[in-house]
């Protein structure tokens, strides 16, 4: 199998973690990970030593990858709201492509035990929701200023925990000053 990134290099078996074998490119360190292998490994390894990823060492690859196994175009999946990095998946082969450093990134985010979940609609939807919320908060923080925004945000968090929140909202809107 040839590397989807370098095109000329052959992928060679290597360990991402003790017991977790992937097909790794000796040149760009990209890795093709069989999700079947991954599930087998994840069932046996609930926690691994946490290693912080060095952001400089994560390859920034925006181009579309084709699957090293079947040559179909792989689909990109967001990892989380806090990172712009994406994982590539070939749904036909059930294989994920990780660019250099992305396995370390997963470990930093404590997502290395949740890999198949990242490739679900629910996970992707949740990231979009979190991003929208972050953007909304940012906009209102600019409009209100930091102090007012912090207070309003605290109040909002408290409000939505109240069983009678609708009544409180009604009071805020209707009650005279
Ligand atoms: Zn490569
Ligand atoms: Zn494939």
mmCIF file with all atom_site columns, C-alpha atoms and ligand atoms in Angstrom:
data_model
loop_
_atom_site.group_PDB
_atom_site.id
_atom_site.type_symbol
_atom_site.label_atom_id
_atom_site.label_alt_id
_atom_site.label_comp_id
_atom_site.label_asym_id
_atom_site.label_entity_id
_atom_site.label_seq_id
_atom_site.pdbx_PDB_ins_code
_atom_site.Cartn_x
_atom_site.Cartn_y
_atom_site.Cartn_z
_atom_site.occupancy
_atom_site.B_iso_or_equiv
_atom_site.pdbx_formal_charge
_atom_site.auth_seq_id
_atom_site.auth_comp_id
_atom_site.auth_asym_id
_atom_site.auth_atom_id
_atom_site.pdbx_PDB_model_num
ATOM   1   C  CA  . UNK A 1 1   ? 0.000   0.000  0.000  1.00 0.00 ? 1   UNK A CA  1
ATOM   2   C  CA  . UNK A 1 2   ? 1.250   3.457  -0.887 1.00 0.00 ? 2   UNK A CA  1
ATOM   3   C  CA  . UNK A 1 3   ? 1.037   6.548  1.304  1.00 0.00 ? 3   UNK A CA  1
ATOM   4   C  CA  . UNK A 1 4   ? -1.974  8.708  0.417  1.00 0.00 ? 4   UNK A CA  1
ATOM   5   C  CA  . UNK A 1 5   ? 0.038   11.799 1.263  1.00 0.00 ? 5   UNK A CA  1
ATOM   6   C  CA  . UNK A 1 6   ? 3.473   11.199 -0.318 1.00 0.00 ? 6   UNK A CA  1
ATOM   7   C  CA  . UNK A 1 7   ? 2.196   8.873  -3.060 1.00 0.00 ? 7   UNK A CA  1
ATOM   8   C  CA  . UNK A 1 8   ? 5.609   7.248  -3.546 1.00 0.00 ? 8   UNK A CA  1
ATOM   9   C  CA  . UNK A 1 9   ? 6.266   5.755  -0.110 1.00 0.00 ? 9   UNK A CA  1
ATOM   10  C  CA  . UNK A 1 10  ? 5.072   2.338  0.963  1.00 0.00 ? 10  UNK A CA  1
ATOM   11  C  CA  . UNK A 1 11  ? 3.264   2.030  4.262  1.00 0.00 ? 11  UNK A CA  1
ATOM   12  C  CA  . UNK A 1 12  ? 4.939   -0.210 6.797  1.00 0.00 ? 12  UNK A CA  1
ATOM   13  C  CA  . UNK A 1 13  ? 3.468   -1.823 9.917  1.00 0.00 ? 13  UNK A CA  1
ATOM   14  C  CA  . UNK A 1 14  ? 4.347   0.122  13.049 1.00 0.00 ? 14  UNK A CA  1
ATOM   15  C  CA  . UNK A 1 15  ? 2.953   0.541  16.573 1.00 0.00 ? 15  UNK A CA  1
ATOM   16  C  CA  . UNK A 1 16  ? 1.008   3.692  17.458 1.00 0.00 ? 16  UNK A CA  1
ATOM   17  C  CA  . UNK A 1 17  ? 0.787   2.368  20.988 1.00 0.00 ? 17  UNK A CA  1
ATOM   18  C  CA  . UNK A 1 18  ? 2.009   -0.894 22.435 1.00 0.00 ? 18  UNK A CA  1
ATOM   19  C  CA  . UNK A 1 19  ? -0.301  -3.453 20.847 1.00 0.00 ? 19  UNK A CA  1
ATOM   20  C  CA  . UNK A 1 20  ? -1.858  -1.047 18.345 1.00 0.00 ? 20  UNK A CA  1
ATOM   21  C  CA  . UNK A 1 21  ? -0.472  -1.662 14.874 1.00 0.00 ? 21  UNK A CA  1
ATOM   22  C  CA  . UNK A 1 22  ? -1.081  0.711  11.970 1.00 0.00 ? 22  UNK A CA  1
ATOM   23  C  CA  . UNK A 1 23  ? 0.365   1.026  8.478  1.00 0.00 ? 23  UNK A CA  1
ATOM   24  C  CA  . UNK A 1 24  ? 2.728   3.973  8.853  1.00 0.00 ? 24  UNK A CA  1
ATOM   25  C  CA  . UNK A 1 25  ? 4.520   6.054  6.223  1.00 0.00 ? 25  UNK A CA  1
ATOM   26  C  CA  . UNK A 1 26  ? 8.251   6.242  6.992  1.00 0.00 ? 26  UNK A CA  1
ATOM   27  C  CA  . UNK A 1 27  ? 8.453   9.645  5.303  1.00 0.00 ? 27  UNK A CA  1
ATOM   28  C  CA  . UNK A 1 28  ? 5.464   11.751 6.480  1.00 0.00 ? 28  UNK A CA  1
ATOM   29  C  CA  . UNK A 1 29  ? 4.496   9.595  9.497  1.00 0.00 ? 29  UNK A CA  1
ATOM   30  C  CA  . UNK A 1 30  ? 0.903   9.447  8.340  1.00 0.00 ? 30  UNK A CA  1
ATOM   31  C  CA  . UNK A 1 31  ? -0.840  6.292  9.519  1.00 0.00 ? 31  UNK A CA  1
ATOM   32  C  CA  . UNK A 1 32  ? -3.618  4.107  8.184  1.00 0.00 ? 32  UNK A CA  1
ATOM   33  C  CA  . UNK A 1 33  ? -5.449  2.596  11.123 1.00 0.00 ? 33  UNK A CA  1
ATOM   34  C  CA  . UNK A 1 34  ? -7.889  -0.265 10.742 1.00 0.00 ? 34  UNK A CA  1
ATOM   35  C  CA  . UNK A 1 35  ? -10.844 0.460  13.018 1.00 0.00 ? 35  UNK A CA  1
ATOM   36  C  CA  . UNK A 1 36  ? -11.248 -3.262 13.511 1.00 0.00 ? 36  UNK A CA  1
ATOM   37  C  CA  . UNK A 1 37  ? -7.704  -3.429 14.925 1.00 0.00 ? 37  UNK A CA  1
ATOM   38  C  CA  . UNK A 1 38  ? -8.422  -0.314 16.894 1.00 0.00 ? 38  UNK A CA  1
ATOM   39  C  CA  . UNK A 1 39  ? -11.564 -1.701 18.531 1.00 0.00 ? 39  UNK A CA  1
ATOM   40  C  CA  . UNK A 1 40  ? -9.709  -4.855 19.445 1.00 0.00 ? 40  UNK A CA  1
ATOM   41  C  CA  . UNK A 1 41  ? -6.950  -2.787 21.041 1.00 0.00 ? 41  UNK A CA  1
ATOM   42  C  CA  . UNK A 1 42  ? -9.313  -0.297 22.768 1.00 0.00 ? 42  UNK A CA  1
ATOM   43  C  CA  . UNK A 1 43  ? -11.210 -3.130 24.456 1.00 0.00 ? 43  UNK A CA  1
ATOM   44  C  CA  . UNK A 1 44  ? -8.010  -4.137 26.193 1.00 0.00 ? 44  UNK A CA  1
ATOM   45  C  CA  . UNK A 1 45  ? -6.401  -0.778 26.901 1.00 0.00 ? 45  UNK A CA  1
ATOM   46  C  CA  . UNK A 1 46  ? -8.668  1.515  28.849 1.00 0.00 ? 46  UNK A CA  1
ATOM   47  C  CA  . UNK A 1 47  ? -6.024  4.104  29.610 1.00 0.00 ? 47  UNK A CA  1
ATOM   48  C  CA  . UNK A 1 48  ? -2.616  4.975  28.273 1.00 0.00 ? 48  UNK A CA  1
ATOM   49  C  CA  . UNK A 1 49  ? -0.029  7.360  29.598 1.00 0.00 ? 49  UNK A CA  1
ATOM   50  C  CA  . UNK A 1 50  ? -1.045  10.857 28.638 1.00 0.00 ? 50  UNK A CA  1
ATOM   51  C  CA  . UNK A 1 51  ? 1.441   12.623 26.464 1.00 0.00 ? 51  UNK A CA  1
ATOM   52  C  CA  . UNK A 1 52  ? 0.955   16.234 25.472 1.00 0.00 ? 52  UNK A CA  1
ATOM   53  C  CA  . UNK A 1 53  ? 0.984   16.820 21.744 1.00 0.00 ? 53  UNK A CA  1
ATOM   54  C  CA  . UNK A 1 54  ? 3.296   19.421 20.358 1.00 0.00 ? 54  UNK A CA  1
ATOM   55  C  CA  . UNK A 1 55  ? 1.039   21.468 18.102 1.00 0.00 ? 55  UNK A CA  1
ATOM   56  C  CA  . UNK A 1 56  ? 3.978   22.288 15.826 1.00 0.00 ? 56  UNK A CA  1
ATOM   57  C  CA  . UNK A 1 57  ? 4.447   18.649 15.067 1.00 0.00 ? 57  UNK A CA  1
ATOM   58  C  CA  . UNK A 1 58  ? 0.950   17.999 13.767 1.00 0.00 ? 58  UNK A CA  1
ATOM   59  C  CA  . UNK A 1 59  ? 0.822   17.992 10.016 1.00 0.00 ? 59  UNK A CA  1
ATOM   60  C  CA  . UNK A 1 60  ? -1.698  20.459 8.583  1.00 0.00 ? 60  UNK A CA  1
ATOM   61  C  CA  . UNK A 1 61  ? -3.197  18.634 5.652  1.00 0.00 ? 61  UNK A CA  1
ATOM   62  C  CA  . UNK A 1 62  ? -6.328  20.054 4.053  1.00 0.00 ? 62  UNK A CA  1
ATOM   63  C  CA  . UNK A 1 63  ? -6.171  18.077 0.816  1.00 0.00 ? 63  UNK A CA  1
ATOM   64  C  CA  . UNK A 1 64  ? -8.548  15.190 0.248  1.00 0.00 ? 64  UNK A CA  1
ATOM   65  C  CA  . UNK A 1 65  ? -6.967  11.793 0.787  1.00 0.00 ? 65  UNK A CA  1
ATOM   66  C  CA  . UNK A 1 66  ? -7.709  8.710  -1.206 1.00 0.00 ? 66  UNK A CA  1
ATOM   67  C  CA  . UNK A 1 67  ? -7.793  5.430  0.661  1.00 0.00 ? 67  UNK A CA  1
ATOM   68  C  CA  . UNK A 1 68  ? -4.451  3.591  0.368  1.00 0.00 ? 68  UNK A CA  1
ATOM   69  C  CA  . UNK A 1 69  ? -6.363  0.314  0.255  1.00 0.00 ? 69  UNK A CA  1
ATOM   70  C  CA  . UNK A 1 70  ? -9.179  0.890  -2.242 1.00 0.00 ? 70  UNK A CA  1
ATOM   71  C  CA  . UNK A 1 71  ? -8.341  4.333  -3.717 1.00 0.00 ? 71  UNK A CA  1
ATOM   72  C  CA  . UNK A 1 72  ? -11.796 5.743  -2.913 1.00 0.00 ? 72  UNK A CA  1
ATOM   73  C  CA  . UNK A 1 73  ? -11.839 9.315  -1.621 1.00 0.00 ? 73  UNK A CA  1
ATOM   74  C  CA  . UNK A 1 74  ? -11.830 9.419  2.153  1.00 0.00 ? 74  UNK A CA  1
ATOM   75  C  CA  . UNK A 1 75  ? -14.297 11.532 4.158  1.00 0.00 ? 75  UNK A CA  1
ATOM   76  C  CA  . UNK A 1 76  ? -13.055 14.186 6.561  1.00 0.00 ? 76  UNK A CA  1
ATOM   77  C  CA  . UNK A 1 77  ? -14.413 14.275 10.116 1.00 0.00 ? 77  UNK A CA  1
ATOM   78  C  CA  . UNK A 1 78  ? -13.985 17.060 12.658 1.00 0.00 ? 78  UNK A CA  1
ATOM   79  C  CA  . UNK A 1 79  ? -12.190 15.877 15.798 1.00 0.00 ? 79  UNK A CA  1
ATOM   80  C  CA  . UNK A 1 80  ? -13.542 18.442 18.258 1.00 0.00 ? 80  UNK A CA  1
ATOM   81  C  CA  . UNK A 1 81  ? -14.695 22.042 18.683 1.00 0.00 ? 81  UNK A CA  1
ATOM   82  C  CA  . UNK A 1 82  ? -11.308 23.117 20.041 1.00 0.00 ? 82  UNK A CA  1
ATOM   83  C  CA  . UNK A 1 83  ? -9.201  21.946 17.100 1.00 0.00 ? 83  UNK A CA  1
ATOM   84  C  CA  . UNK A 1 84  ? -9.317  22.457 13.355 1.00 0.00 ? 84  UNK A CA  1
ATOM   85  C  CA  . UNK A 1 85  ? -7.719  19.096 12.678 1.00 0.00 ? 85  UNK A CA  1
ATOM   86  C  CA  . UNK A 1 86  ? -9.759  16.452 10.913 1.00 0.00 ? 86  UNK A CA  1
ATOM   87  C  CA  . UNK A 1 87  ? -9.477  12.704 10.576 1.00 0.00 ? 87  UNK A CA  1
ATOM   88  C  CA  . UNK A 1 88  ? -10.065 10.910 7.298  1.00 0.00 ? 88  UNK A CA  1
ATOM   89  C  CA  . UNK A 1 89  ? -12.124 7.770  7.049  1.00 0.00 ? 89  UNK A CA  1
ATOM   90  C  CA  . UNK A 1 90  ? -12.731 5.238  4.325  1.00 0.00 ? 90  UNK A CA  1
ATOM   91  C  CA  . UNK A 1 91  ? -16.159 3.902  5.197  1.00 0.00 ? 91  UNK A CA  1
ATOM   92  C  CA  . UNK A 1 92  ? -15.809 1.055  2.714  1.00 0.00 ? 92  UNK A CA  1
ATOM   93  C  CA  . UNK A 1 93  ? -12.621 -0.339 4.304  1.00 0.00 ? 93  UNK A CA  1
ATOM   94  C  CA  . UNK A 1 94  ? -13.357 0.910  7.845  1.00 0.00 ? 94  UNK A CA  1
ATOM   95  C  CA  . UNK A 1 95  ? -9.864  2.423  7.917  1.00 0.00 ? 95  UNK A CA  1
ATOM   96  C  CA  . UNK A 1 96  ? -8.890  5.834  9.287  1.00 0.00 ? 96  UNK A CA  1
ATOM   97  C  CA  . UNK A 1 97  ? -6.027  7.972  8.053  1.00 0.00 ? 97  UNK A CA  1
ATOM   98  C  CA  . UNK A 1 98  ? -4.162  9.967  10.687 1.00 0.00 ? 98  UNK A CA  1
ATOM   99  C  CA  . UNK A 1 99  ? -1.698  12.626 9.602  1.00 0.00 ? 99  UNK A CA  1
ATOM   100 C  CA  . UNK A 1 100 ? 1.524   13.043 11.514 1.00 0.00 ? 100 UNK A CA  1
ATOM   101 C  CA  . UNK A 1 101 ? 0.879   14.009 15.144 1.00 0.00 ? 101 UNK A CA  1
ATOM   102 C  CA  . UNK A 1 102 ? -2.881  13.424 15.053 1.00 0.00 ? 102 UNK A CA  1
ATOM   103 C  CA  . UNK A 1 103 ? -2.685  10.338 17.242 1.00 0.00 ? 103 UNK A CA  1
ATOM   104 C  CA  . UNK A 1 104 ? -0.829  12.428 19.835 1.00 0.00 ? 104 UNK A CA  1
ATOM   105 C  CA  . UNK A 1 105 ? -3.489  15.109 19.444 1.00 0.00 ? 105 UNK A CA  1
ATOM   106 C  CA  . UNK A 1 106 ? -6.213  12.537 20.162 1.00 0.00 ? 106 UNK A CA  1
ATOM   107 C  CA  . UNK A 1 107 ? -4.323  11.556 23.303 1.00 0.00 ? 107 UNK A CA  1
ATOM   108 C  CA  . UNK A 1 108 ? -4.015  15.175 24.435 1.00 0.00 ? 108 UNK A CA  1
ATOM   109 C  CA  . UNK A 1 109 ? -7.762  15.644 23.980 1.00 0.00 ? 109 UNK A CA  1
ATOM   110 C  CA  . UNK A 1 110 ? -8.342  12.295 25.717 1.00 0.00 ? 110 UNK A CA  1
ATOM   111 C  CA  . UNK A 1 111 ? -10.138 11.043 22.625 1.00 0.00 ? 111 UNK A CA  1
ATOM   112 C  CA  . UNK A 1 112 ? -7.777  8.203  21.738 1.00 0.00 ? 112 UNK A CA  1
ATOM   113 C  CA  . UNK A 1 113 ? -10.158 5.743  23.390 1.00 0.00 ? 113 UNK A CA  1
ATOM   114 C  CA  . UNK A 1 114 ? -13.209 7.076  21.520 1.00 0.00 ? 114 UNK A CA  1
ATOM   115 C  CA  . UNK A 1 115 ? -12.130 6.828  17.914 1.00 0.00 ? 115 UNK A CA  1
ATOM   116 C  CA  . UNK A 1 116 ? -15.178 5.254  16.222 1.00 0.00 ? 116 UNK A CA  1
ATOM   117 C  CA  . UNK A 1 117 ? -17.454 7.796  17.967 1.00 0.00 ? 117 UNK A CA  1
ATOM   118 C  CA  . UNK A 1 118 ? -15.738 10.652 16.128 1.00 0.00 ? 118 UNK A CA  1
ATOM   119 C  CA  . UNK A 1 119 ? -17.027 9.177  12.875 1.00 0.00 ? 119 UNK A CA  1
ATOM   120 C  CA  . UNK A 1 120 ? -20.683 9.383  13.889 1.00 0.00 ? 120 UNK A CA  1
ATOM   121 C  CA  . UNK A 1 121 ? -23.259 12.001 12.854 1.00 0.00 ? 121 UNK A CA  1
ATOM   122 C  CA  . UNK A 1 122 ? -24.039 12.688 16.501 1.00 0.00 ? 122 UNK A CA  1
ATOM   123 C  CA  . UNK A 1 123 ? -20.398 13.576 17.242 1.00 0.00 ? 123 UNK A CA  1
ATOM   124 C  CA  . UNK A 1 124 ? -20.155 15.831 14.186 1.00 0.00 ? 124 UNK A CA  1
ATOM   125 C  CA  . UNK A 1 125 ? -23.473 17.539 14.999 1.00 0.00 ? 125 UNK A CA  1
ATOM   126 C  CA  . UNK A 1 126 ? -22.342 18.177 18.548 1.00 0.00 ? 126 UNK A CA  1
ATOM   127 C  CA  . UNK A 1 127 ? -19.137 19.855 17.343 1.00 0.00 ? 127 UNK A CA  1
ATOM   128 C  CA  . UNK A 1 128 ? -21.143 22.143 15.035 1.00 0.00 ? 128 UNK A CA  1
ATOM   129 C  CA  . UNK A 1 129 ? -23.417 23.011 17.977 1.00 0.00 ? 129 UNK A CA  1
ATOM   130 C  CA  . UNK A 1 130 ? -20.452 23.777 20.245 1.00 0.00 ? 130 UNK A CA  1
ATOM   131 C  CA  . UNK A 1 131 ? -18.841 25.945 17.539 1.00 0.00 ? 131 UNK A CA  1
ATOM   132 C  CA  . UNK A 1 132 ? -22.089 27.914 17.055 1.00 0.00 ? 132 UNK A CA  1
ATOM   133 C  CA  . UNK A 1 133 ? -22.331 28.451 20.793 1.00 0.00 ? 133 UNK A CA  1
ATOM   134 C  CA  . UNK A 1 134 ? -18.701 29.597 20.979 1.00 0.00 ? 134 UNK A CA  1
ATOM   135 C  CA  . UNK A 1 135 ? -19.274 32.060 18.123 1.00 0.00 ? 135 UNK A CA  1
ATOM   136 C  CA  . UNK A 1 136 ? -22.452 33.383 19.747 1.00 0.00 ? 136 UNK A CA  1
ATOM   137 C  CA  . UNK A 1 137 ? -20.699 33.852 23.091 1.00 0.00 ? 137 UNK A CA  1
ATOM   138 C  CA  . UNK A 1 138 ? -17.810 35.636 21.406 1.00 0.00 ? 138 UNK A CA  1
ATOM   139 C  CA  . UNK A 1 139 ? -20.181 38.011 19.631 1.00 0.00 ? 139 UNK A CA  1
ATOM   140 C  CA  . UNK A 1 140 ? -22.049 38.889 22.820 1.00 0.00 ? 140 UNK A CA  1
ATOM   141 C  CA  . UNK A 1 141 ? -18.858 39.263 24.813 1.00 0.00 ? 141 UNK A CA  1
ATOM   142 C  CA  . UNK A 1 142 ? -17.783 41.929 22.305 1.00 0.00 ? 142 UNK A CA  1
ATOM   143 C  CA  . UNK A 1 143 ? -21.161 43.678 22.475 1.00 0.00 ? 143 UNK A CA  1
ATOM   144 C  CA  . UNK A 1 144 ? -21.538 43.561 26.256 1.00 0.00 ? 144 UNK A CA  1
ATOM   145 C  CA  . UNK A 1 145 ? -17.956 43.865 27.428 1.00 0.00 ? 145 UNK A CA  1
ATOM   146 C  CA  . UNK A 1 146 ? -16.224 41.218 29.512 1.00 0.00 ? 146 UNK A CA  1
ATOM   147 C  CA  . UNK A 1 147 ? -17.701 42.034 32.918 1.00 0.00 ? 147 UNK A CA  1
ATOM   148 C  CA  . UNK A 1 148 ? -21.345 42.172 31.869 1.00 0.00 ? 148 UNK A CA  1
ATOM   149 C  CA  . UNK A 1 149 ? -20.932 39.173 29.638 1.00 0.00 ? 149 UNK A CA  1
ATOM   150 C  CA  . UNK A 1 150 ? -19.437 37.072 32.462 1.00 0.00 ? 150 UNK A CA  1
ATOM   151 C  CA  . UNK A 1 151 ? -22.340 38.012 34.754 1.00 0.00 ? 151 UNK A CA  1
ATOM   152 C  CA  . UNK A 1 152 ? -24.954 37.381 32.080 1.00 0.00 ? 152 UNK A CA  1
ATOM   153 C  CA  . UNK A 1 153 ? -23.353 34.070 31.186 1.00 0.00 ? 153 UNK A CA  1
ATOM   154 C  CA  . UNK A 1 154 ? -23.289 32.932 34.817 1.00 0.00 ? 154 UNK A CA  1
ATOM   155 C  CA  . UNK A 1 155 ? -26.932 33.907 35.166 1.00 0.00 ? 155 UNK A CA  1
ATOM   156 C  CA  . UNK A 1 156 ? -27.860 32.090 31.984 1.00 0.00 ? 156 UNK A CA  1
ATOM   157 C  CA  . UNK A 1 157 ? -26.113 28.912 33.176 1.00 0.00 ? 157 UNK A CA  1
ATOM   158 C  CA  . UNK A 1 158 ? -27.968 29.139 36.485 1.00 0.00 ? 158 UNK A CA  1
ATOM   159 C  CA  . UNK A 1 159 ? -31.266 29.943 34.766 1.00 0.00 ? 159 UNK A CA  1
ATOM   160 C  CA  . UNK A 1 160 ? -31.214 26.870 32.566 1.00 0.00 ? 160 UNK A CA  1
ATOM   161 C  CA  . UNK A 1 161 ? -30.724 24.644 35.603 1.00 0.00 ? 161 UNK A CA  1
ATOM   162 C  CA  . UNK A 1 162 ? -33.926 25.914 37.207 1.00 0.00 ? 162 UNK A CA  1
ATOM   163 C  CA  . UNK A 1 163 ? -37.069 23.799 36.865 1.00 0.00 ? 163 UNK A CA  1
ATOM   164 C  CA  . UNK A 1 164 ? -39.168 26.979 36.589 1.00 0.00 ? 164 UNK A CA  1
ATOM   165 C  CA  . UNK A 1 165 ? -36.871 28.690 34.085 1.00 0.00 ? 165 UNK A CA  1
ATOM   166 C  CA  . UNK A 1 166 ? -39.755 29.650 31.779 1.00 0.00 ? 166 UNK A CA  1
ATOM   167 C  CA  . UNK A 1 167 ? -41.429 31.518 34.583 1.00 0.00 ? 167 UNK A CA  1
ATOM   168 C  CA  . UNK A 1 168 ? -38.197 33.342 35.433 1.00 0.00 ? 168 UNK A CA  1
ATOM   169 C  CA  . UNK A 1 169 ? -37.753 34.343 31.794 1.00 0.00 ? 169 UNK A CA  1
ATOM   170 C  CA  . UNK A 1 170 ? -41.349 35.575 31.685 1.00 0.00 ? 170 UNK A CA  1
ATOM   171 C  CA  . UNK A 1 171 ? -40.714 37.647 34.816 1.00 0.00 ? 171 UNK A CA  1
ATOM   172 C  CA  . UNK A 1 172 ? -37.577 39.208 33.298 1.00 0.00 ? 172 UNK A CA  1
ATOM   173 C  CA  . UNK A 1 173 ? -39.402 40.223 30.135 1.00 0.00 ? 173 UNK A CA  1
ATOM   174 C  CA  . UNK A 1 174 ? -42.720 41.268 31.620 1.00 0.00 ? 174 UNK A CA  1
ATOM   175 C  CA  . UNK A 1 175 ? -41.932 42.725 35.037 1.00 0.00 ? 175 UNK A CA  1
ATOM   176 C  CA  . UNK A 1 176 ? -41.589 46.545 35.107 1.00 0.00 ? 176 UNK A CA  1
ATOM   177 C  CA  . UNK A 1 177 ? -38.214 47.979 36.130 1.00 0.00 ? 177 UNK A CA  1
HETATM 178 ZN ZN1 . LIG B 2 .   ? 3.755   9.597  3.514  1.00 0.00 ? 1   LIG B ZN1 1
HETATM 179 ZN ZN1 . LIG B 2 .   ? -10.846 2.085  1.347  1.00 0.00 ? 2   LIG B ZN1 1
#
